[in-house]
């Protein structure tokens, strides 16, 4: 039997009028999974929770990938990076909400940290427990060698003192979204990574996101079973550490964790899709990266902020909030006034959201917009030309009703000043590229959330009818932007 193509997975999990009408899937509330992974036999190292504001403006931090400088983050910095990425930032009616948006507020993404010796933190593999803001040591010793070799000795990873690994626990999201939850693994990791990259940048910590790694090695290191929970992406943090030369043994741990719910339903399509897009070794990672680079259009801009082309000027965009303050105030808007935003605000948001992500994957997606109310811009549909940083008009008209329809009939899309969709043509692409495209769209979506809040506006993620969105924007421009 030939392995599953991720385009087959995508087709099997698309929302259509028919699939939504005939789904019949109800929510089994008493069986709702726990939104945390809680190790029951490990003592936490409780992390500090008071942070000074970082100095740079949030918009700068979201837009730029800071070159940063050599040096090792200390425990206080580790705490900051973890909390503002995946921590609990507010509790509303006894329901904990996190720093980053997450489909259904189901919080199925876990954060692990792999580090050499840092000030205040000995070398090890740790899990960040958002429920008590604690780090739990899963393995003691420097395991960065395992991560470096799993990424094909990727240079950012090789010299990073600290690497964050994000996993999704399928059932915690599939409880509501069934097999479509596999897409959400990337979407909900992406919003977290957007926060992490911005907080790292604001604090001078170089960061680099990686989609390519040998899956089995990473999952073994974190001691997760990919039938239940698997690694989605890595972010290297810091630079200038001596490359690790080897690692201690890697025994299975089988550490007990709190039960998620009374019963679990398996979604074999998720496990199969993940297996079919897995890479077996560092050598396979290198081959994937090479093929991806040669197939992709040339990168626009550089990720180190040295890009000479003019970016939209956001220095006059009101009070400069720091990224931590923006994250603490972020939430998904539940209502939009029909008011227009300014064209300057739109340009800044797009500019910041699409600024190059420091990543091992080139750009794969194309943003499309429905503009409902932007002063100085005709209402209608647009494609965003990444290299020229400008909107190309597709159709003028009032599309508020269509926007609400496309987003599963949700009025929020019709009421908002604009909607952004990320589309990708993945025909003849490797399965791993599917992961890269989903993640890229979600990181940019996460950056857009942050940029909107930095400007004092609101935003929300929304899901959609797949094919209807594609046909709505057709015919697409030919350009390889
Ligand atoms: C990718 C993505 C898709 C989302 N889709 C919807 C949606 O279709 N409808 C909706 O009301 N909220 C949607 N949300 C918002 C989540 O429900 C929200 O993030 C979650 O409840 C947590 O709340 P917070 O963002 O205010 O912290 C989405 C969020 C993300 C990240």
Short mmCIF file of N, CA and C in Angstrom, two decimals, residues 64-146:
data_model
loop_
_atom_site.label_atom_id
_atom_site.label_comp_id
_atom_site.label_asym_id
_atom_site.label_seq_id
_atom_site.Cartn_x
_atom_site.Cartn_y
_atom_site.Cartn_z
N UNK A 64 10.86 41.64 13.60
CA UNK A 64 12.26 41.35 13.33
C UNK A 64 12.65 40.00 13.90
N UNK A 65 13.63 39.37 13.24
CA UNK A 65 14.27 38.23 13.84
C UNK A 65 15.59 38.78 14.31
N UNK A 66 15.75 38.95 15.61
CA UNK A 66 16.94 39.65 16.08
C UNK A 66 18.16 38.78 15.92
N UNK A 67 19.19 39.40 15.46
CA UNK A 67 20.45 38.68 15.39
C UNK A 67 20.85 38.28 16.81
N UNK A 68 20.59 39.17 17.78
CA UNK A 68 20.94 38.87 19.17
C UNK A 68 22.44 38.74 19.32
N UNK A 69 22.85 38.21 20.45
CA UNK A 69 24.28 38.08 20.66
C UNK A 69 24.55 36.77 21.36
N UNK A 70 25.84 36.40 21.37
CA UNK A 70 26.21 35.17 22.06
C UNK A 70 25.88 35.31 23.54
N UNK A 71 25.69 34.21 24.17
CA UNK A 71 25.43 34.25 25.61
C UNK A 71 24.37 33.22 25.94
N UNK A 72 24.37 32.83 27.21
CA UNK A 72 23.44 31.78 27.63
C UNK A 72 22.28 32.39 28.39
N UNK A 73 21.05 32.04 28.03
CA UNK A 73 19.93 32.51 28.83
C UNK A 73 20.03 31.94 30.25
N UNK A 74 19.60 32.70 31.25
CA UNK A 74 19.58 32.15 32.61
C UNK A 74 18.16 31.70 32.94
N UNK A 75 18.00 31.22 34.17
CA UNK A 75 16.69 30.67 34.55
C UNK A 75 15.58 31.70 34.41
N UNK A 76 15.88 32.95 34.75
CA UNK A 76 14.88 34.02 34.65
C UNK A 76 14.42 34.17 33.19
N UNK A 77 15.38 34.08 32.26
CA UNK A 77 15.02 34.20 30.83
C UNK A 77 14.23 32.97 30.37
N UNK A 78 14.62 31.81 30.83
CA UNK A 78 13.88 30.59 30.48
C UNK A 78 12.43 30.74 30.94
N UNK A 79 12.26 31.27 32.15
CA UNK A 79 10.91 31.45 32.71
C UNK A 79 10.11 32.41 31.85
N UNK A 80 10.73 33.48 31.42
CA UNK A 80 10.06 34.49 30.59
C UNK A 80 9.63 33.88 29.25
N UNK A 81 10.55 33.17 28.63
CA UNK A 81 10.26 32.59 27.31
C UNK A 81 9.12 31.57 27.41
N UNK A 82 9.14 30.78 28.47
CA UNK A 82 8.11 29.74 28.61
C UNK A 82 6.75 30.36 28.93
N UNK A 83 6.75 31.28 29.87
CA UNK A 83 5.48 31.85 30.32
C UNK A 83 4.76 32.61 29.21
N UNK A 84 5.51 33.45 28.49
CA UNK A 84 4.83 34.27 27.47
C UNK A 84 4.56 33.50 26.17
N UNK A 85 5.02 32.25 26.11
CA UNK A 85 4.67 31.42 24.96
C UNK A 85 3.47 30.55 25.28
N UNK A 86 3.57 29.83 26.40
CA UNK A 86 2.56 28.79 26.64
C UNK A 86 2.00 28.83 28.06
N UNK A 87 2.24 29.94 28.78
CA UNK A 87 1.77 30.02 30.16
C UNK A 87 0.30 30.41 30.26
N UNK A 88 -0.25 30.24 31.45
CA UNK A 88 -1.62 30.68 31.73
C UNK A 88 -1.56 32.17 32.06
N UNK A 89 -2.19 32.99 31.25
CA UNK A 89 -2.09 34.44 31.45
C UNK A 89 -3.34 35.02 32.10
N UNK A 90 -4.45 34.31 32.08
CA UNK A 90 -5.65 34.80 32.77
C UNK A 90 -6.60 33.64 32.99
N UNK A 91 -7.44 33.82 34.02
CA UNK A 91 -8.44 32.79 34.33
C UNK A 91 -9.80 33.48 34.30
N UNK A 92 -10.69 33.00 33.44
CA UNK A 92 -12.01 33.62 33.33
C UNK A 92 -13.04 32.56 33.68
N UNK A 93 -13.85 32.85 34.66
CA UNK A 93 -14.84 31.89 35.17
C UNK A 93 -14.20 30.51 35.36
N UNK A 94 -13.14 30.47 36.09
CA UNK A 94 -12.38 29.28 36.47
C UNK A 94 -11.74 28.55 35.28
N UNK A 95 -11.82 29.17 34.10
CA UNK A 95 -11.23 28.55 32.91
C UNK A 95 -9.88 29.23 32.61
N UNK A 96 -8.79 28.47 32.67
CA UNK A 96 -7.48 29.09 32.39
C UNK A 96 -7.27 29.33 30.89
N UNK A 97 -6.87 30.54 30.55
CA UNK A 97 -6.54 30.90 29.16
C UNK A 97 -5.03 31.12 29.08
N UNK A 98 -4.50 30.86 27.88
CA UNK A 98 -3.04 30.89 27.72
C UNK A 98 -2.57 32.13 26.95
N UNK A 99 -1.25 32.26 26.93
CA UNK A 99 -0.61 33.40 26.26
C UNK A 99 -0.94 33.46 24.77
N UNK A 100 -1.11 32.31 24.14
CA UNK A 100 -1.37 32.27 22.69
C UNK A 100 -2.75 31.69 22.43
N UNK A 101 -3.35 32.12 21.32
CA UNK A 101 -4.67 31.61 20.94
C UNK A 101 -4.59 30.12 20.60
N UNK A 102 -5.68 29.41 20.84
CA UNK A 102 -5.70 27.96 20.57
C UNK A 102 -7.11 27.53 20.18
N UNK A 103 -7.23 26.78 19.12
CA UNK A 103 -8.56 26.33 18.67
C UNK A 103 -9.33 25.68 19.82
N UNK A 104 -10.51 26.19 20.04
CA UNK A 104 -11.40 25.62 21.05
C UNK A 104 -10.89 25.78 22.48
N UNK A 105 -9.83 26.56 22.68
CA UNK A 105 -9.20 26.72 24.01
C UNK A 105 -8.94 25.34 24.64
N UNK A 106 -8.50 24.41 23.80
CA UNK A 106 -8.29 23.04 24.30
C UNK A 106 -6.83 22.79 24.72
N UNK A 107 -5.95 23.65 24.32
CA UNK A 107 -4.56 23.69 24.80
C UNK A 107 -3.87 22.32 24.78
N UNK A 108 -3.74 21.81 23.59
CA UNK A 108 -3.15 20.48 23.40
C UNK A 108 -1.67 20.52 23.10
N UNK A 109 -1.07 21.74 23.12
CA UNK A 109 0.35 21.86 22.77
C UNK A 109 1.19 21.94 24.06
N UNK A 110 2.17 21.06 24.14
CA UNK A 110 3.09 21.06 25.30
C UNK A 110 4.44 21.61 24.88
N UNK A 111 5.10 22.22 25.85
CA UNK A 111 6.43 22.80 25.59
C UNK A 111 7.47 22.06 26.44
N UNK A 112 8.53 21.61 25.78
CA UNK A 112 9.65 20.96 26.45
C UNK A 112 10.91 21.79 26.19
N UNK A 113 11.86 21.69 27.09
CA UNK A 113 13.11 22.43 26.92
C UNK A 113 14.28 21.47 27.07
N UNK A 114 15.22 21.60 26.15
CA UNK A 114 16.42 20.76 26.20
C UNK A 114 17.59 21.74 26.32
N UNK A 115 18.39 21.60 27.37
CA UNK A 115 19.46 22.61 27.56
C UNK A 115 20.74 21.99 28.09
N UNK A 116 21.84 22.73 27.85
CA UNK A 116 23.09 22.46 28.54
C UNK A 116 23.01 23.18 29.88
N UNK A 117 24.10 23.21 30.62
CA UNK A 117 24.09 23.90 31.92
C UNK A 117 23.85 25.39 31.71
N UNK A 118 22.84 25.94 32.40
CA UNK A 118 22.54 27.37 32.35
C UNK A 118 22.59 27.89 33.79
N UNK A 119 22.69 29.20 33.92
CA UNK A 119 22.70 29.74 35.28
C UNK A 119 21.33 29.51 35.93
N UNK A 120 21.34 28.75 37.01
CA UNK A 120 20.09 28.46 37.72
C UNK A 120 19.37 27.23 37.22
N UNK A 121 19.89 26.61 36.17
CA UNK A 121 19.21 25.42 35.62
C UNK A 121 20.26 24.43 35.11
N UNK A 122 20.26 23.24 35.70
CA UNK A 122 21.28 22.28 35.25
C UNK A 122 20.85 21.66 33.93
N UNK A 123 21.84 21.13 33.21
CA UNK A 123 21.58 20.53 31.90
C UNK A 123 20.52 19.44 32.03
N UNK A 124 19.60 19.40 31.07
CA UNK A 124 18.58 18.37 31.13
C UNK A 124 17.52 18.53 30.07
N UNK A 125 16.53 17.64 30.15
CA UNK A 125 15.32 17.73 29.33
C UNK A 125 14.18 18.01 30.30
N UNK A 126 13.47 19.08 30.04
CA UNK A 126 12.43 19.54 30.98
C UNK A 126 11.08 19.66 30.28
N UNK A 127 10.03 19.52 31.07
CA UNK A 127 8.67 19.83 30.59
C UNK A 127 8.20 21.07 31.33
N UNK A 128 7.60 22.00 30.56
CA UNK A 128 7.03 23.20 31.19
C UNK A 128 5.55 22.92 31.52
N UNK A 129 5.24 22.90 32.79
CA UNK A 129 3.86 22.65 33.23
C UNK A 129 3.14 23.98 33.38
N UNK A 130 2.24 24.27 32.42
CA UNK A 130 1.55 25.57 32.46
C UNK A 130 0.62 25.64 33.67
N UNK A 131 0.15 24.49 34.15
CA UNK A 131 -0.84 24.52 35.25
C UNK A 131 -0.24 25.08 36.54
N UNK A 132 1.07 24.90 36.74
CA UNK A 132 1.68 25.45 37.96
C UNK A 132 2.95 26.24 37.66
N UNK A 133 3.14 26.59 36.41
CA UNK A 133 4.31 27.38 36.00
C UNK A 133 5.60 26.74 36.53
N UNK A 134 5.68 25.43 36.38
CA UNK A 134 6.84 24.71 36.90
C UNK A 134 7.56 23.92 35.81
N UNK A 135 8.87 23.79 35.98
CA UNK A 135 9.65 22.93 35.09
C UNK A 135 9.86 21.60 35.79
N UNK A 136 9.68 20.52 35.07
CA UNK A 136 9.96 19.20 35.64
C UNK A 136 11.05 18.54 34.81
N UNK A 137 12.06 18.06 35.51
CA UNK A 137 13.18 17.46 34.80
C UNK A 137 12.85 16.02 34.43
N UNK A 138 12.82 15.75 33.13
CA UNK A 138 12.54 14.39 32.65
C UNK A 138 13.84 13.60 32.53
N UNK A 139 14.89 14.27 32.07
CA UNK A 139 16.20 13.63 31.94
C UNK A 139 17.26 14.60 32.44
N UNK A 140 18.27 14.05 33.09
CA UNK A 140 19.35 14.87 33.61
C UNK A 140 20.58 14.70 32.72
N UNK A 141 21.21 15.81 32.37
CA UNK A 141 22.40 15.74 31.51
C UNK A 141 22.15 16.51 30.22
N UNK A 142 23.21 16.66 29.46
CA UNK A 142 23.13 17.48 28.24
C UNK A 142 22.73 16.60 27.05
N UNK A 143 21.52 16.74 26.60
CA UNK A 143 20.99 15.95 25.48
C UNK A 143 20.90 16.75 24.19
N UNK A 144 21.55 17.89 24.14
CA UNK A 144 21.44 18.72 22.93
C UNK A 144 22.02 18.00 21.71
N UNK A 145 22.94 17.08 21.95
CA UNK A 145 23.53 16.33 20.84
C UNK A 145 22.45 15.56 20.07
N UNK A 146 21.50 15.01 20.82
CA UNK A 146 20.42 14.23 20.19
C UNK A 146 19.61 15.14 19.27
#
